[in-house]
PDB file of C-alpha atoms in Angstrom:
ATOM      1  CA  MET A   1      33.837  67.030   0.936  1.00  0.00           C
ATOM      2  CA  LYS A   2      36.972  67.294   3.189  1.00  0.00           C
ATOM      3  CA  THR A   3      36.228  63.764   4.542  1.00  0.00           C
ATOM      4  CA  ILE A   4      36.102  62.423   1.036  1.00  0.00           C
ATOM      5  CA  LYS A   5      39.925  63.639   0.346  1.00  0.00           C
ATOM      6  CA  LYS A   6      40.834  62.321   3.274  1.00  0.00           C
ATOM      7  CA  TRP A   7      40.306  58.693   2.336  1.00  0.00           C
ATOM      8  CA  GLY A   8      42.727  57.580   0.396  1.00  0.00           C
ATOM      9  CA  HIS A   9      45.313  59.447   2.593  1.00  0.00           C
ATOM     10  CA  GLY A  10      47.670  58.954   5.357  1.00  0.00           C
ATOM     11  CA  HIS A  11      47.237  55.881   7.876  1.00  0.00           C
ATOM     12  CA  PHE A  12      44.665  53.467   8.555  1.00  0.00           C
ATOM     13  CA  PHE A  13      43.840  52.801   5.138  1.00  0.00           C
ATOM     14  CA  SER A  14      43.188  49.180   5.691  1.00  0.00           C
ATOM     15  CA  SER A  15      40.931  49.509   8.611  1.00  0.00           C
ATOM     16  CA  ARG A  16      38.897  51.848   6.819  1.00  0.00           C
ATOM     17  CA  ILE A  17      38.090  49.502   3.725  1.00  0.00           C
ATOM     18  CA  LEU A  18      38.003  46.992   6.617  1.00  0.00           C
ATOM     19  CA  PHE A  19      34.922  48.834   8.527  1.00  0.00           C
ATOM     20  CA  VAL A  20      33.367  50.030   4.963  1.00  0.00           C
ATOM     21  CA  PHE A  21      33.302  46.188   4.197  1.00  0.00           C
ATOM     22  CA  LEU A  22      31.509  45.453   7.125  1.00  0.00           C
ATOM     23  CA  ILE A  23      28.996  48.193   6.771  1.00  0.00           C
ATOM     24  CA  VAL A  24      27.944  46.960   3.773  1.00  0.00           C
ATOM     25  CA  PHE A  25      27.914  43.245   4.758  1.00  0.00           C
ATOM     26  CA  THR A  26      25.451  44.530   7.786  1.00  0.00           C
ATOM     27  CA  LEU A  27      23.419  46.583   5.354  1.00  0.00           C
ATOM     28  CA  PHE A  28      22.864  43.611   3.356  1.00  0.00           C
ATOM     29  CA  GLU A  29      22.665  40.913   6.095  1.00  0.00           C
ATOM     30  CA  ALA A  30      19.738  43.376   8.045  1.00  0.00           C
ATOM     31  CA  ALA A  31      17.736  43.836   4.687  1.00  0.00           C
ATOM     32  CA  GLU A  32      17.921  39.691   4.039  1.00  0.00           C
ATOM     33  CA  VAL A  33      16.467  39.522   8.035  1.00  0.00           C
ATOM     34  CA  ILE A  34      13.859  42.468   7.584  1.00  0.00           C
ATOM     35  CA  THR A  35      12.234  41.310   4.366  1.00  0.00           C
ATOM     36  CA  ALA A  36      12.166  37.774   5.530  1.00  0.00           C
ATOM     37  CA  ASP A  37       8.583  36.306   5.667  1.00  0.00           C
ATOM     38  CA  LYS A  38       8.756  33.261   7.930  1.00  0.00           C
ATOM     39  CA  LYS A  39      10.662  34.650  10.915  1.00  0.00           C
ATOM     40  CA  GLN A  40      11.062  32.934  14.231  1.00  0.00           C
ATOM     41  CA  LEU A  41      12.323  34.016  17.279  1.00  0.00           C
ATOM     42  CA  ILE A  42      14.935  31.764  18.656  1.00  0.00           C
ATOM     43  CA  PHE A  43      16.133  31.035  22.318  1.00  0.00           C
ATOM     44  CA  GLU A  44      18.556  28.499  24.001  1.00  0.00           C
ATOM     45  CA  VAL A  45      16.486  26.555  26.347  1.00  0.00           C
ATOM     46  CA  ALA A  46      17.687  23.617  28.817  1.00  0.00           C
ATOM     47  CA  LEU A  47      15.848  20.662  30.139  1.00  0.00           C
ATOM     48  CA  LYS A  48      14.785  21.960  33.706  1.00  0.00           C
ATOM     49  CA  ASP A  49      14.862  19.130  36.063  1.00  0.00           C
ATOM     50  CA  LYS A  50      16.678  16.143  34.726  1.00  0.00           C
ATOM     51  CA  ASN A  51      20.043  16.255  33.195  1.00  0.00           C
ATOM     52  CA  PRO A  52      19.766  14.468  29.907  1.00  0.00           C
ATOM     53  CA  GLN A  53      21.955  17.318  28.121  1.00  0.00           C
ATOM     54  CA  ILE A  54      25.141  15.702  29.084  1.00  0.00           C
ATOM     55  CA  ASP A  55      25.453  12.231  27.425  1.00  0.00           C
ATOM     56  CA  LYS A  56      28.635  10.324  29.056  1.00  0.00           C
ATOM     57  CA  LYS A  57      29.937   8.362  26.238  1.00  0.00           C
ATOM     58  CA  SER A  58      33.210   7.543  28.343  1.00  0.00           C
ATOM     59  CA  PRO A  59      35.155   8.570  31.402  1.00  0.00           C
ATOM     60  CA  ASN A  60      36.522  11.414  29.790  1.00  0.00           C
ATOM     61  CA  ALA A  61      34.177  12.047  26.799  1.00  0.00           C
ATOM     62  CA  THR A  62      30.600  13.717  26.947  1.00  0.00           C
ATOM     63  CA  VAL A  63      28.116  14.695  24.512  1.00  0.00           C
ATOM     64  CA  VAL A  64      26.331  17.829  25.096  1.00  0.00           C
ATOM     65  CA  HIS A  65      22.903  18.582  23.448  1.00  0.00           C
ATOM     66  CA  GLU A  66      21.666  22.255  22.597  1.00  0.00           C
ATOM     67  CA  TYR A  67      18.003  22.824  22.464  1.00  0.00           C
ATOM     68  CA  LYS A  68      16.316  25.475  20.730  1.00  0.00           C
ATOM     69  CA  PHE A  69      12.958  27.202  21.268  1.00  0.00           C
ATOM     70  CA  GLN A  70      11.525  28.659  18.082  1.00  0.00           C
ATOM     71  CA  LEU A  71       8.581  31.072  18.379  1.00  0.00           C
ATOM     72  CA  ASP A  72       6.410  33.088  16.404  1.00  0.00           C
ATOM     73  CA  SER A  73       5.855  36.886  17.350  1.00  0.00           C
ATOM     74  CA  SER A  74       3.489  39.203  15.965  1.00  0.00           C
ATOM     75  CA  ASN A  75       5.209  41.912  18.243  1.00  0.00           C
ATOM     76  CA  TRP A  76       7.572  44.295  16.050  1.00  0.00           C
ATOM     77  CA  PHE A  77       9.515  44.867  19.495  1.00  0.00           C
ATOM     78  CA  TYR A  78      10.680  41.505  20.218  1.00  0.00           C
ATOM     79  CA  ASN A  79      11.300  40.680  16.506  1.00  0.00           C
ATOM     80  CA  PHE A  80      13.044  44.336  16.570  1.00  0.00           C
ATOM     81  CA  VAL A  81      15.497  43.270  19.584  1.00  0.00           C
ATOM     82  CA  LEU A  82      15.685  39.647  19.574  1.00  0.00           C
ATOM     83  CA  GLU A  83      17.567  37.059  17.209  1.00  0.00           C
ATOM     84  CA  ASN A  84      15.604  34.979  15.225  1.00  0.00           C
ATOM     85  CA  ASN A  85      15.978  31.813  12.936  1.00  0.00           C
ATOM     86  CA  ILE A  86      17.202  34.359   9.892  1.00  0.00           C
ATOM     87  CA  GLY A  87      19.790  35.596  11.214  1.00  0.00           C
ATOM     88  CA  PRO A  88      21.166  38.502  13.987  1.00  0.00           C
ATOM     89  CA  SER A  89      18.359  40.937  15.111  1.00  0.00           C
ATOM     90  CA  PRO A  90      17.622  44.396  13.561  1.00  0.00           C
ATOM     91  CA  LEU A  91      19.139  45.927  16.676  1.00  0.00           C
ATOM     92  CA  ASN A  92      22.146  43.902  16.831  1.00  0.00           C
ATOM     93  CA  SER A  93      22.588  44.883  13.080  1.00  0.00           C
ATOM     94  CA  LEU A  94      21.976  48.604  13.717  1.00  0.00           C
ATOM     95  CA  THR A  95      24.185  48.630  16.979  1.00  0.00           C
ATOM     96  CA  PHE A  96      26.950  47.112  14.567  1.00  0.00           C
ATOM     97  CA  LEU A  97      26.482  49.763  12.045  1.00  0.00           C
ATOM     98  CA  ILE A  98      26.874  52.436  14.449  1.00  0.00           C
ATOM     99  CA  ILE A  99      30.142  50.693  15.771  1.00  0.00           C
ATOM    100  CA  CYS A 100      31.722  50.318  12.281  1.00  0.00           C
ATOM    101  CA  TYR A 101      30.800  54.226  11.328  1.00  0.00           C
ATOM    102  CA  CYS A 102      32.120  55.422  14.913  1.00  0.00           C
ATOM    103  CA  GLY A 103      35.139  53.492  14.101  1.00  0.00           C
ATOM    104  CA  LEU A 104      35.339  54.250  10.145  1.00  0.00           C
ATOM    105  CA  LEU A 105      35.282  58.073  11.411  1.00  0.00           C
ATOM    106  CA  VAL A 106      37.846  57.583  14.333  1.00  0.00           C
ATOM    107  CA  THR A 107      40.360  56.235  11.741  1.00  0.00           C
ATOM    108  CA  LEU A 108      39.467  59.189   9.195  1.00  0.00           C
ATOM    109  CA  ASN A 109      40.372  61.660  12.026  1.00  0.00           C
ATOM    110  CA  LEU A 110      43.350  59.749  14.049  1.00  0.00           C
ATOM    111  CA  ASN A 111      46.744  60.532  12.723  1.00  0.00           C
ATOM    112  CA  PRO A 112      49.915  58.358  14.636  1.00  0.00           C
ATOM    113  CA  SER A 113      52.090  61.299  14.267  1.00  0.00           C
ATOM    114  CA  ASP A 114      49.549  63.715  16.197  1.00  0.00           C
ATOM    115  CA  PHE A 115      47.634  61.002  18.478  1.00  0.00           C
ATOM    116  CA  PHE A 116      45.520  63.663  19.571  1.00  0.00           C
ATOM    117  CA  GLY A 117      45.588  66.402  17.547  1.00  0.00           C
ATOM    118  CA  LYS A 118      41.909  65.727  17.130  1.00  0.00           C
ATOM    119  CA  ASP A 119      39.149  65.002  19.489  1.00  0.00           C
ATOM    120  CA  VAL A 120      37.753  61.454  18.593  1.00  0.00           C
ATOM    121  CA  SER A 121      36.465  61.122  22.183  1.00  0.00           C
ATOM    122  CA  ARG A 122      32.943  61.385  20.728  1.00  0.00           C
ATOM    123  CA  PRO A 123      32.607  58.774  18.268  1.00  0.00           C
ATOM    124  CA  ILE A 124      34.283  56.307  20.635  1.00  0.00           C
ATOM    125  CA  SER A 125      31.854  57.210  23.483  1.00  0.00           C
ATOM    126  CA  ILE A 126      28.814  56.834  21.359  1.00  0.00           C
ATOM    127  CA  ALA A 127      29.953  53.290  20.152  1.00  0.00           C
ATOM    128  CA  ALA A 128      30.409  52.573  23.795  1.00  0.00           C
ATOM    129  CA  LEU A 129      27.199  53.567  24.967  1.00  0.00           C
ATOM    130  CA  SER A 130      25.555  51.665  21.932  1.00  0.00           C
ATOM    131  CA  LEU A 131      27.231  48.460  23.042  1.00  0.00           C
ATOM    132  CA  ILE A 132      26.042  49.281  26.523  1.00  0.00           C
ATOM    133  CA  LEU A 133      22.766  50.042  25.614  1.00  0.00           C
ATOM    134  CA  PHE A 134      22.127  46.786  23.688  1.00  0.00           C
ATOM    135  CA  TYR A 135      23.211  45.000  26.108  1.00  0.00           C
ATOM    136  CA  PHE A 136      20.451  45.894  28.510  1.00  0.00           C
ATOM    137  CA  ILE A 137      17.911  46.144  25.849  1.00  0.00           C
ATOM    138  CA  GLU A 138      18.619  42.625  24.705  1.00  0.00           C
ATOM    139  CA  ARG A 139      19.072  40.994  28.010  1.00  0.00           C
ATOM    140  CA  TYR A 140      15.985  42.189  29.883  1.00  0.00           C
ATOM    141  CA  THR A 141      13.671  41.819  26.816  1.00  0.00           C
ATOM    142  CA  TYR A 142      15.462  37.922  26.419  1.00  0.00           C
ATOM    143  CA  ARG A 143      14.744  37.436  30.058  1.00  0.00           C
ATOM    144  CA  SER A 144      11.164  38.712  29.610  1.00  0.00           C
ATOM    145  CA  PHE A 145      10.629  35.120  27.945  1.00  0.00           C
ATOM    146  CA  ARG A 146      11.236  33.053  30.610  1.00  0.00           C
ATOM    147  CA  SER A 147       7.537  32.652  31.570  1.00  0.00           C
ATOM    148  CA  THR A 148       6.577  32.015  28.291  1.00  0.00           C
ATOM    149  CA  VAL A 149       8.938  29.191  27.425  1.00  0.00           C
ATOM    150  CA  LEU A 150       7.724  27.500  30.904  1.00  0.00           C
ATOM    151  CA  GLU A 151       4.114  27.963  30.240  1.00  0.00           C
ATOM    152  CA  THR A 152       4.870  26.913  26.473  1.00  0.00           C
ATOM    153  CA  THR A 153       6.830  23.341  27.365  1.00  0.00           C
ATOM    154  CA  ASN A 154       4.404  22.461  30.512  1.00  0.00           C
ATOM    155  CA  ASN A 155       7.594  23.264  32.898  1.00  0.00           C
ATOM    156  CA  GLU A 156       9.870  21.041  30.885  1.00  0.00           C
ATOM    157  CA  TYR A 157      12.570  23.683  29.733  1.00  0.00           C
ATOM    158  CA  MET A 158      13.721  26.536  31.328  1.00  0.00           C
ATOM    159  CA  LEU A 159      15.395  29.250  29.562  1.00  0.00           C
ATOM    160  CA  VAL A 160      19.321  29.478  29.221  1.00  0.00           C
ATOM    161  CA  GLN A 161      20.848  32.638  30.408  1.00  0.00           C
ATOM    162  CA  LEU A 162      22.054  35.084  27.647  1.00  0.00           C
ATOM    163  CA  GLU A 163      25.805  35.195  27.365  1.00  0.00           C
ATOM    164  CA  ASN A 164      26.225  38.228  26.186  1.00  0.00           C
ATOM    165  CA  SER A 165      28.214  40.246  29.068  1.00  0.00           C
ATOM    166  CA  TRP A 166      31.137  40.622  26.766  1.00  0.00           C
ATOM    167  CA  MET A 167      29.387  43.418  25.096  1.00  0.00           C
ATOM    168  CA  LEU A 168      28.746  45.481  28.763  1.00  0.00           C
ATOM    169  CA  TRP A 169      32.804  45.083  29.454  1.00  0.00           C
ATOM    170  CA  SER A 170      33.520  46.119  25.648  1.00  0.00           C
ATOM    171  CA  GLY A 171      31.178  49.093  26.333  1.00  0.00           C
ATOM    172  CA  ILE A 172      32.816  50.067  29.174  1.00  0.00           C
ATOM    173  CA  GLY A 173      36.302  49.610  27.971  1.00  0.00           C
ATOM    174  CA  LEU A 174      35.591  51.742  24.715  1.00  0.00           C
ATOM    175  CA  ALA A 175      33.837  54.327  27.210  1.00  0.00           C
ATOM    176  CA  TRP A 176      36.974  54.880  29.372  1.00  0.00           C
ATOM    177  CA  ILE A 177      39.245  54.585  26.133  1.00  0.00           C
ATOM    178  CA  GLY A 178      37.159  57.912  25.097  1.00  0.00           C
ATOM    179  CA  LYS A 179      37.561  59.637  28.172  1.00  0.00           C
ATOM    180  CA  MET A 180      41.291  58.859  27.607  1.00  0.00           C
ATOM    181  CA  MET A 181      40.952  60.217  24.266  1.00  0.00           C
ATOM    182  CA  LYS A 182      39.259  63.239  25.535  1.00  0.00           C
ATOM    183  CA  ARG A 183      41.803  63.861  28.321  1.00  0.00           C
ATOM    184  CA  GLY A 184      44.572  63.533  26.023  1.00  0.00           C
ATOM    185  CA  TYR A 185      43.102  66.111  23.411  1.00  0.00           C
ATOM    186  CA  GLN A 186      42.519  68.677  26.098  1.00  0.00           C
ATOM    187  CA  LEU A 187      46.293  68.361  27.318  1.00  0.00           C
ATOM    188  CA  GLN A 188      47.684  68.390  23.544  1.00  0.00           C
ATOM    189  CA  LYS A 189      45.498  71.621  23.118  1.00  0.00           C
ATOM    190  CA  ASP A 190      46.860  73.140  26.506  1.00  0.00           C
ATOM    191  CA  GLN A 191      50.528  72.174  25.347  1.00  0.00           C
ATOM    192  CA  ASP A 192      50.116  73.694  21.636  1.00  0.00           C
ATOM    193  CA  LEU A 193      48.598  76.746  23.305  1.00  0.00           C
ATOM    194  CA  THR A 194      51.832  77.140  25.643  1.00  0.00           C
ATOM    195  CA  ILE A 195      53.961  79.406  24.100  1.00  0.00           C
TER     196      ILE A 195
ATOM    197  CA  MET B   1      41.228  83.149  32.142  1.00  0.00           C
ATOM    198  CA  PRO B   2      41.361  86.623  33.406  1.00  0.00           C
ATOM    199  CA  ILE B   3      45.055  87.245  32.664  1.00  0.00           C
ATOM    200  CA  VAL B   4      45.487  90.172  30.178  1.00  0.00           C
ATOM    201  CA  VAL B   5      48.683  89.981  28.080  1.00  0.00           C
ATOM    202  CA  ASN B   6      50.115  93.495  27.249  1.00  0.00           C
ATOM    203  CA  LEU B   7      52.024  92.885  24.738  1.00  0.00           C
ATOM    204  CA  ASP B   8      50.874  95.462  22.217  1.00  0.00           C
ATOM    205  CA  VAL B   9      51.332  98.148  24.671  1.00  0.00           C
ATOM    206  CA  MET B  10      55.058  97.161  25.367  1.00  0.00           C
ATOM    207  CA  LEU B  11      55.503  96.745  21.276  1.00  0.00           C
ATOM    208  CA  ALA B  12      54.140 100.536  20.790  1.00  0.00           C
ATOM    209  CA  LYS B  13      56.185 101.927  23.734  1.00  0.00           C
ATOM    210  CA  ARG B  14      59.464 100.424  22.381  1.00  0.00           C
ATOM    211  CA  LYS B  15      58.270 100.915  18.787  1.00  0.00           C
ATOM    212  CA  LEU B  16      58.940  97.373  17.623  1.00  0.00           C
ATOM    213  CA  ASN B  17      56.469  95.410  15.704  1.00  0.00           C
ATOM    214  CA  LEU B  18      55.575  91.813  16.361  1.00  0.00           C
ATOM    215  CA  THR B  19      57.790  89.900  13.423  1.00  0.00           C
ATOM    216  CA  GLU B  20      60.602  91.814  14.879  1.00  0.00           C
ATOM    217  CA  LEU B  21      60.009  90.752  18.588  1.00  0.00           C
ATOM    218  CA  SER B  22      59.446  87.168  17.242  1.00  0.00           C
ATOM    219  CA  LEU B  23      62.467  87.003  14.904  1.00  0.00           C
ATOM    220  CA  ARG B  24      64.816  88.722  18.180  1.00  0.00           C
ATOM    221  CA  VAL B  25      62.765  86.682  20.799  1.00  0.00           C
ATOM    222  CA  GLY B  26      63.480  83.044  18.522  1.00  0.00           C
ATOM    223  CA  ILE B  27      59.662  82.126  18.677  1.00  0.00           C
ATOM    224  CA  THR B  28      57.647  81.779  15.217  1.00  0.00           C
ATOM    225  CA  ILE B  29      54.798  84.527  14.345  1.00  0.00           C
ATOM    226  CA  ALA B  30      52.604  82.742  14.856  1.00  0.00           C
ATOM    227  CA  ASN B  31      53.318  81.809  18.683  1.00  0.00           C
ATOM    228  CA  MET B  32      53.560  85.277  19.095  1.00  0.00           C
ATOM    229  CA  SER B  33      50.147  86.215  17.336  1.00  0.00           C
ATOM    230  CA  VAL B  34      48.658  83.526  19.904  1.00  0.00           C
ATOM    231  CA  LEU B  35      50.245  85.168  23.162  1.00  0.00           C
ATOM    232  CA  LYS B  36      49.514  88.707  21.638  1.00  0.00           C
ATOM    233  CA  SER B  37      45.775  87.828  21.076  1.00  0.00           C
ATOM    234  CA  GLY B  38      45.285  86.536  24.383  1.00  0.00           C
ATOM    235  CA  LYS B  39      44.434  82.960  23.588  1.00  0.00           C
ATOM    236  CA  ALA B  40      47.495  81.359  24.724  1.00  0.00           C
ATOM    237  CA  LYS B  41      46.811  78.680  27.755  1.00  0.00           C
ATOM    238  CA  ALA B  42      50.515  79.416  29.405  1.00  0.00           C
ATOM    239  CA  ILE B  43      53.655  80.822  28.847  1.00  0.00           C
ATOM    240  CA  ARG B  44      57.290  79.326  29.802  1.00  0.00           C
ATOM    241  CA  PHE B  45      59.540  81.131  32.028  1.00  0.00           C
ATOM    242  CA  SER B  46      62.044  80.892  29.161  1.00  0.00           C
ATOM    243  CA  THR B  47      59.949  82.581  26.888  1.00  0.00           C
ATOM    244  CA  LEU B  48      58.929  85.431  29.047  1.00  0.00           C
ATOM    245  CA  GLU B  49      62.831  85.764  30.298  1.00  0.00           C
ATOM    246  CA  GLU B  50      63.463  86.231  26.510  1.00  0.00           C
ATOM    247  CA  ILE B  51      60.538  88.717  25.699  1.00  0.00           C
ATOM    248  CA  CYS B  52      61.177  90.986  28.775  1.00  0.00           C
ATOM    249  CA  LYS B  53      64.842  90.871  27.906  1.00  0.00           C
ATOM    250  CA  VAL B  54      64.251  92.288  24.320  1.00  0.00           C
ATOM    251  CA  LEU B  55      61.445  94.520  25.903  1.00  0.00           C
ATOM    252  CA  ASP B  56      63.658  95.453  28.587  1.00  0.00           C
ATOM    253  CA  CYS B  57      60.873  95.408  30.782  1.00  0.00           C
ATOM    254  CA  GLN B  58      59.307  93.188  33.615  1.00  0.00           C
ATOM    255  CA  PRO B  59      57.053  90.474  33.587  1.00  0.00           C
ATOM    256  CA  GLY B  60      54.376  93.055  35.244  1.00  0.00           C
ATOM    257  CA  ASP B  61      54.803  95.226  32.738  1.00  0.00           C
ATOM    258  CA  LEU B  62      53.736  92.161  30.239  1.00  0.00           C
ATOM    259  CA  LEU B  63      50.872  90.666  32.167  1.00  0.00           C
ATOM    260  CA  GLU B  64      47.981  91.994  34.154  1.00  0.00           C
ATOM    261  CA  TYR B  65      45.390  90.420  36.144  1.00  0.00           C
ATOM    262  CA  MET B  66      41.774  91.513  35.601  1.00  0.00           C
ATOM    263  CA  ASP B  67      38.460  90.418  37.722  1.00  0.00           C
ATOM    264  CA  GLU B  68      36.188  88.451  35.549  1.00  0.00           C
ATOM    265  CA  GLU B  69      33.448  91.319  34.725  1.00  0.00           C
ATOM    266  CA  SER B  70      35.948  93.599  33.544  1.00  0.00           C
ATOM    267  CA  TYR B  71      37.996  91.180  31.436  1.00  0.00           C
ATOM    268  CA  GLN B  72      34.734  89.884  29.589  1.00  0.00           C
ATOM    269  CA  LYS B  73      34.112  93.737  28.701  1.00  0.00           C
ATOM    270  CA  LEU B  74      37.669  93.631  27.360  1.00  0.00           C
ATOM    271  CA  MET B  75      37.141  90.554  24.810  1.00  0.00           C
ATOM    272  CA  GLY B  76      33.757  91.340  24.224  1.00  0.00           C
TER     273      GLY B  76
END
């Protein structure tokens, strides 16, 4: 009830609206992915030995070909973790939902005139942890398909490395911000209790 | 923190109440109450000086060190 009362008041109103919009959008997107019938896991692959991915058209222009490898999978874990041809993976949506909800909690509790008045380090740390966990789970599950791609394509194509390291760095950055917010809150509390 | 603030003892000795003391020292009654209840984390020398001036006492009359066990017993 207190949270609902705070909703329309104070700062960060537009941020709250944005977070709610993102939560609703992600829920719809996740529902579409989960309920889809014909789902296939999708991987980015490249030709292993030759290099016709790059097609030189002129001395200063090239066409780069991208190859996608789509695979049927009945394993719930792979379907949960890896991206598919319908949209982002349910784990990706779940992580994004956690981050948006944490962001919403932070904007509800943060007051620019009393920045360290409330402890908002916990939601920030949860968001950081979920990003870091997602990075490792997705990366290592994706990599486990390296041999599958080679075998299925008769050694013709190889799996391209997943580019999700931004998640790890964002997670580390958020964890650091969470730590700073916690320290700030403790210092503010000490300051408030200094007579 | 096993530092006990004996403000209530000094107030009783000087026959003063907390409101009067807070008015004479120039800090809010809420802050004075925090100090009296032992919830304060620190006290400024300027505040201590003013309280000592008003109560005509020494800092040692207001603050007392206790070992952890006795402090826990006192605070319940």
